[in-house]
Amino acid sequence: NAGVTQTPKFQVLKTGQSMTLQCAQDMNHEYMSWYRQDPGMGLRLIHYSVGAGITDQGEVPNGYNVSRSTTEDFPLRLLSAAPSQTSVYFCASSSPGTGLYFGPGTRLTVT
Amino acid sequence: DAKTTQPTSMDCAEGRAANLPCNHSTISGNEYVYWYRQIHSQGPQYIIHGLKNNETNEMASLIITEDRKSSTLILPHATLRDTAVYYCIVAGAGGTSYGKLTFGQGTILTVHP
């Protein structure tokens, strides 16, 4: 199993550009979520999904959209990038009774 | 979810046991204690979780006090590769199952030779 995979590993955007961070898992987990981690800080929940077609907002959802059309994939879209969105983005998946499995992260810089 | 309090940093000698404390005095009856760690900007790694009883797996042991207001994560024989930030998180079974966890600042554990 590859576990949770994220692409790209690194990305530089200009202010106002949009992009999609990809996340996929091959563990047949029902639940998936996106976190961001700013330098020296803990992780903050952006959006999460409890199954295909079902998503909800976390602590810091503004400026991000998500959709979950399949169990395996949970992309995160930045609508109009801002410097405040410079961060490391982690995707995670889980099922009832399991811990969260995290991907390796995407390091995003917005200039 | 209940809040947790952890020391900012701790040191441990290689080969010795590392005991990481966590206070969670407002934990409610259906909330679990979870431990994760993050090694140098990698994705956090699940370690262990428990409700009331002490738990042990291949990575660590979790000791929860009888009143459940505090817990200790024990790495029995710490190695240099255990140097990481350790997060103690309290959440209901539904909270973690939905992928919703609240991460605090954690404890920076440094294992030295």
Short mmCIF file of C-alpha atoms in Angstrom, two decimals:
data_model
loop_
_atom_site.label_atom_id
_atom_site.label_comp_id
_atom_site.label_asym_id
_atom_site.label_seq_id
_atom_site.Cartn_x
_atom_site.Cartn_y
_atom_site.Cartn_z
CA ASN A 1 0.00 0.00 0.00
CA ALA A 2 1.19 3.50 -0.83
CA GLY A 3 -0.86 4.89 2.06
CA VAL A 4 -1.65 8.59 1.68
CA THR A 5 0.02 10.32 -1.25
CA GLN A 6 0.14 14.05 -1.98
CA THR A 7 1.20 15.98 -5.04
CA PRO A 8 3.00 18.21 -5.66
CA LYS A 9 5.66 18.12 -2.94
CA PHE A 10 6.56 21.77 -3.49
CA GLN A 11 4.75 24.64 -5.20
CA VAL A 12 5.34 28.35 -5.64
CA LEU A 13 2.38 30.53 -6.62
CA LYS A 14 1.93 34.20 -7.29
CA THR A 15 -0.77 36.09 -5.43
CA GLY A 16 -4.12 35.58 -7.12
CA GLN A 17 -3.26 32.31 -8.86
CA SER A 18 -5.33 29.22 -8.24
CA MET A 19 -4.27 25.63 -7.95
CA THR A 20 -5.32 22.21 -6.69
CA LEU A 21 -3.43 20.13 -4.17
CA GLN A 22 -3.98 16.45 -4.80
CA CYS A 23 -4.48 13.80 -2.12
CA ALA A 24 -5.15 10.10 -2.60
CA GLN A 25 -5.32 7.10 -0.28
CA ASP A 26 -5.43 3.39 -1.08
CA MET A 27 -6.53 2.08 2.33
CA ASN A 28 -10.27 2.33 1.63
CA HIS A 29 -10.62 4.80 4.49
CA GLU A 30 -13.96 6.53 4.80
CA TYR A 31 -12.71 9.76 6.32
CA MET A 32 -10.27 12.25 4.83
CA SER A 33 -9.13 15.66 5.98
CA TRP A 34 -6.83 18.56 5.16
CA TYR A 35 -4.62 20.38 7.65
CA ARG A 36 -2.23 23.27 7.30
CA GLN A 37 0.84 23.86 9.42
CA ASP A 38 2.47 27.27 9.59
CA PRO A 39 6.12 27.57 10.69
CA GLY A 40 6.56 26.67 14.36
CA MET A 41 2.85 26.02 14.79
CA GLY A 42 0.59 23.06 15.29
CA LEU A 43 -1.73 21.71 12.63
CA ARG A 44 -5.07 23.36 11.91
CA LEU A 45 -8.00 21.63 10.23
CA ILE A 46 -9.14 23.16 6.94
CA HIS A 47 -11.83 20.78 5.61
CA TYR A 48 -12.82 17.21 6.17
CA SER A 49 -14.98 14.54 4.55
CA VAL A 50 -16.82 11.60 6.08
CA GLY A 51 -17.47 9.92 2.75
CA ALA A 52 -17.83 10.43 -0.98
CA GLY A 53 -20.05 13.42 -1.65
CA ILE A 54 -19.92 14.69 1.94
CA THR A 55 -17.61 17.48 3.10
CA ASP A 56 -17.60 20.01 5.91
CA GLN A 57 -15.54 22.93 7.14
CA GLY A 58 -12.86 22.80 9.77
CA GLU A 59 -11.20 25.56 11.76
CA VAL A 60 -9.68 27.58 8.89
CA PRO A 61 -11.75 26.96 5.70
CA ASN A 62 -11.68 30.42 4.10
CA GLY A 63 -9.98 30.55 0.73
CA TYR A 64 -10.19 26.79 0.16
CA ASN A 65 -12.66 24.49 -1.55
CA VAL A 66 -12.89 20.71 -1.44
CA SER A 67 -14.92 17.98 -3.07
CA ARG A 68 -14.98 14.22 -2.62
CA SER A 69 -16.24 12.41 -5.69
CA THR A 70 -14.51 9.11 -4.87
CA THR A 71 -13.44 7.34 -1.68
CA GLU A 72 -9.80 7.53 -2.74
CA ASP A 73 -9.35 11.20 -3.66
CA PHE A 74 -9.79 14.44 -1.75
CA PRO A 75 -8.37 17.44 -3.64
CA LEU A 76 -7.95 20.85 -2.02
CA ARG A 77 -8.43 23.90 -4.23
CA LEU A 78 -6.98 27.31 -3.54
CA LEU A 79 -9.26 29.78 -5.26
CA SER A 80 -7.07 32.90 -5.28
CA ALA A 81 -3.78 32.38 -3.51
CA ALA A 82 -2.67 34.86 -0.87
CA PRO A 83 0.66 35.15 0.99
CA SER A 84 -1.18 34.14 4.19
CA GLN A 85 -1.71 30.72 2.62
CA THR A 86 2.01 30.03 2.58
CA SER A 87 2.18 26.87 4.63
CA VAL A 88 2.70 23.13 4.63
CA TYR A 89 -0.45 21.23 3.77
CA PHE A 90 -1.10 17.73 5.08
CA CYS A 91 -3.80 15.37 3.97
CA ALA A 92 -4.94 12.56 6.27
CA SER A 93 -7.27 9.58 6.14
CA SER A 94 -8.85 7.31 8.72
CA SER A 95 -11.62 4.87 9.44
CA PRO A 96 -13.59 4.23 12.62
CA GLY A 97 -11.23 2.99 15.31
CA THR A 98 -8.03 3.82 13.47
CA GLY A 99 -5.64 6.67 14.00
CA LEU A 100 -5.11 9.29 11.35
CA TYR A 101 -2.70 8.41 8.56
CA PHE A 102 -0.98 11.50 7.17
CA GLY A 103 0.59 12.14 3.81
CA PRO A 104 4.08 13.61 3.37
CA GLY A 105 2.82 17.15 2.84
CA THR A 106 2.87 19.84 0.16
CA ARG A 107 5.03 22.88 0.83
CA LEU A 108 3.36 25.93 -0.68
CA THR A 109 4.85 29.39 -1.00
CA VAL A 110 2.74 32.30 -2.22
CA THR A 111 4.65 35.39 -3.31
CA ASP B 1 -12.84 18.19 22.73
CA ALA B 2 -10.95 18.65 26.00
CA LYS B 3 -7.77 20.73 26.00
CA THR B 4 -4.39 19.27 26.84
CA THR B 5 -1.26 20.66 28.49
CA GLN B 6 2.20 19.35 27.67
CA PRO B 7 5.69 20.55 28.56
CA THR B 8 7.28 22.56 25.79
CA SER B 9 10.41 20.44 25.61
CA MET B 10 12.13 17.44 27.17
CA ASP B 11 15.48 15.70 26.88
CA CYS B 12 16.28 12.03 27.07
CA ALA B 13 19.46 10.00 26.83
CA GLU B 14 19.65 7.39 24.09
CA GLY B 15 18.70 3.95 25.36
CA ARG B 16 16.78 5.29 28.34
CA ALA B 17 13.02 5.45 28.69
CA ALA B 18 11.36 8.68 27.61
CA ASN B 19 8.30 9.57 29.69
CA LEU B 20 6.16 12.31 28.16
CA PRO B 21 3.39 13.69 30.38
CA CYS B 22 0.08 15.20 29.36
CA ASN B 23 -2.62 16.84 31.46
CA HIS B 24 -6.22 16.69 30.32
CA SER B 25 -8.20 17.58 33.43
CA THR B 26 -11.44 18.39 31.53
CA ILE B 27 -11.60 15.09 29.65
CA SER B 28 -15.09 13.66 29.45
CA GLY B 29 -16.13 10.06 29.82
CA ASN B 30 -16.31 9.20 26.13
CA GLU B 31 -13.10 10.92 25.06
CA TYR B 32 -9.95 9.06 24.14
CA VAL B 33 -6.32 10.11 24.58
CA TYR B 34 -4.31 9.97 21.34
CA TRP B 35 -0.60 10.43 20.80
CA TYR B 36 1.04 11.42 17.54
CA ARG B 37 4.53 12.52 16.70
CA GLN B 38 6.02 14.62 13.93
CA ILE B 39 9.59 14.11 12.88
CA HIS B 40 11.22 17.12 11.23
CA SER B 41 8.33 18.47 9.13
CA GLN B 42 7.16 15.05 7.97
CA GLY B 43 3.50 14.18 8.24
CA PRO B 44 2.42 13.36 11.81
CA GLN B 45 2.58 9.68 12.72
CA TYR B 46 0.00 7.93 14.87
CA ILE B 47 1.56 6.28 17.94
CA ILE B 48 -1.13 4.98 20.29
CA HIS B 49 -4.47 5.77 21.86
CA GLY B 50 -6.48 4.70 24.92
CA LEU B 51 -9.67 5.30 26.86
CA LYS B 52 -9.20 4.04 30.41
CA ASN B 53 -6.83 1.13 30.46
CA ASN B 54 -3.12 1.25 29.86
CA GLU B 55 -2.16 0.37 26.32
CA THR B 56 0.99 -0.97 24.73
CA ASN B 57 2.02 -1.51 21.14
CA GLU B 58 5.27 -1.98 19.26
CA MET B 59 6.07 1.73 19.47
CA ALA B 60 5.13 2.81 22.97
CA SER B 61 3.09 2.40 26.12
CA LEU B 62 0.32 4.70 27.30
CA ILE B 63 -0.41 5.05 30.99
CA ILE B 64 -3.68 6.80 31.90
CA THR B 65 -4.34 7.73 35.53
CA GLU B 66 -7.37 6.29 37.23
CA ASP B 67 -9.18 9.65 37.22
CA ARG B 68 -8.18 10.04 33.54
CA LYS B 69 -7.02 13.61 34.11
CA SER B 70 -3.50 12.90 32.95
CA SER B 71 -1.49 10.40 30.97
CA THR B 72 2.09 9.48 30.15
CA LEU B 73 3.51 8.22 26.89
CA ILE B 74 6.48 5.95 27.43
CA LEU B 75 9.09 5.19 24.78
CA PRO B 76 10.88 2.33 26.52
CA HIS B 77 14.29 2.60 24.83
CA ALA B 78 14.60 5.95 23.11
CA THR B 79 16.79 6.25 20.04
CA LEU B 80 18.05 9.30 18.17
CA ARG B 81 15.31 8.68 15.60
CA ASP B 82 12.69 9.32 18.30
CA THR B 83 13.65 13.01 18.35
CA ALA B 84 10.38 14.67 17.32
CA VAL B 85 7.44 16.79 18.41
CA TYR B 86 4.95 14.67 20.36
CA TYR B 87 1.31 15.66 20.40
CA CYS B 88 -1.19 14.56 23.03
CA ILE B 89 -4.77 14.95 21.80
CA VAL B 90 -8.08 14.27 23.47
CA ALA B 91 -11.03 13.52 21.23
CA GLY B 92 -14.18 11.50 21.10
CA ALA B 93 -14.18 8.35 19.03
CA GLY B 94 -16.27 10.20 16.49
CA GLY B 95 -13.85 13.10 16.40
CA THR B 96 -10.85 11.08 15.40
CA SER B 97 -12.84 8.83 13.16
CA TYR B 98 -14.01 11.82 11.20
CA GLY B 99 -10.43 13.02 10.79
CA LYS B 100 -11.04 15.99 13.04
CA LEU B 101 -8.31 16.49 15.59
CA THR B 102 -7.13 19.61 17.38
CA PHE B 103 -3.34 19.76 17.55
CA GLY B 104 -1.66 21.89 20.20
CA GLN B 105 2.00 22.85 20.35
CA GLY B 106 3.18 19.46 21.56
CA THR B 107 6.40 18.51 23.37
CA ILE B 108 9.73 18.70 21.57
CA LEU B 109 11.59 15.56 22.63
CA THR B 110 15.31 15.59 22.00
CA VAL B 111 17.15 12.30 22.38
CA HIS B 112 20.87 12.81 22.80
CA PRO B 113 23.72 10.31 22.60
#
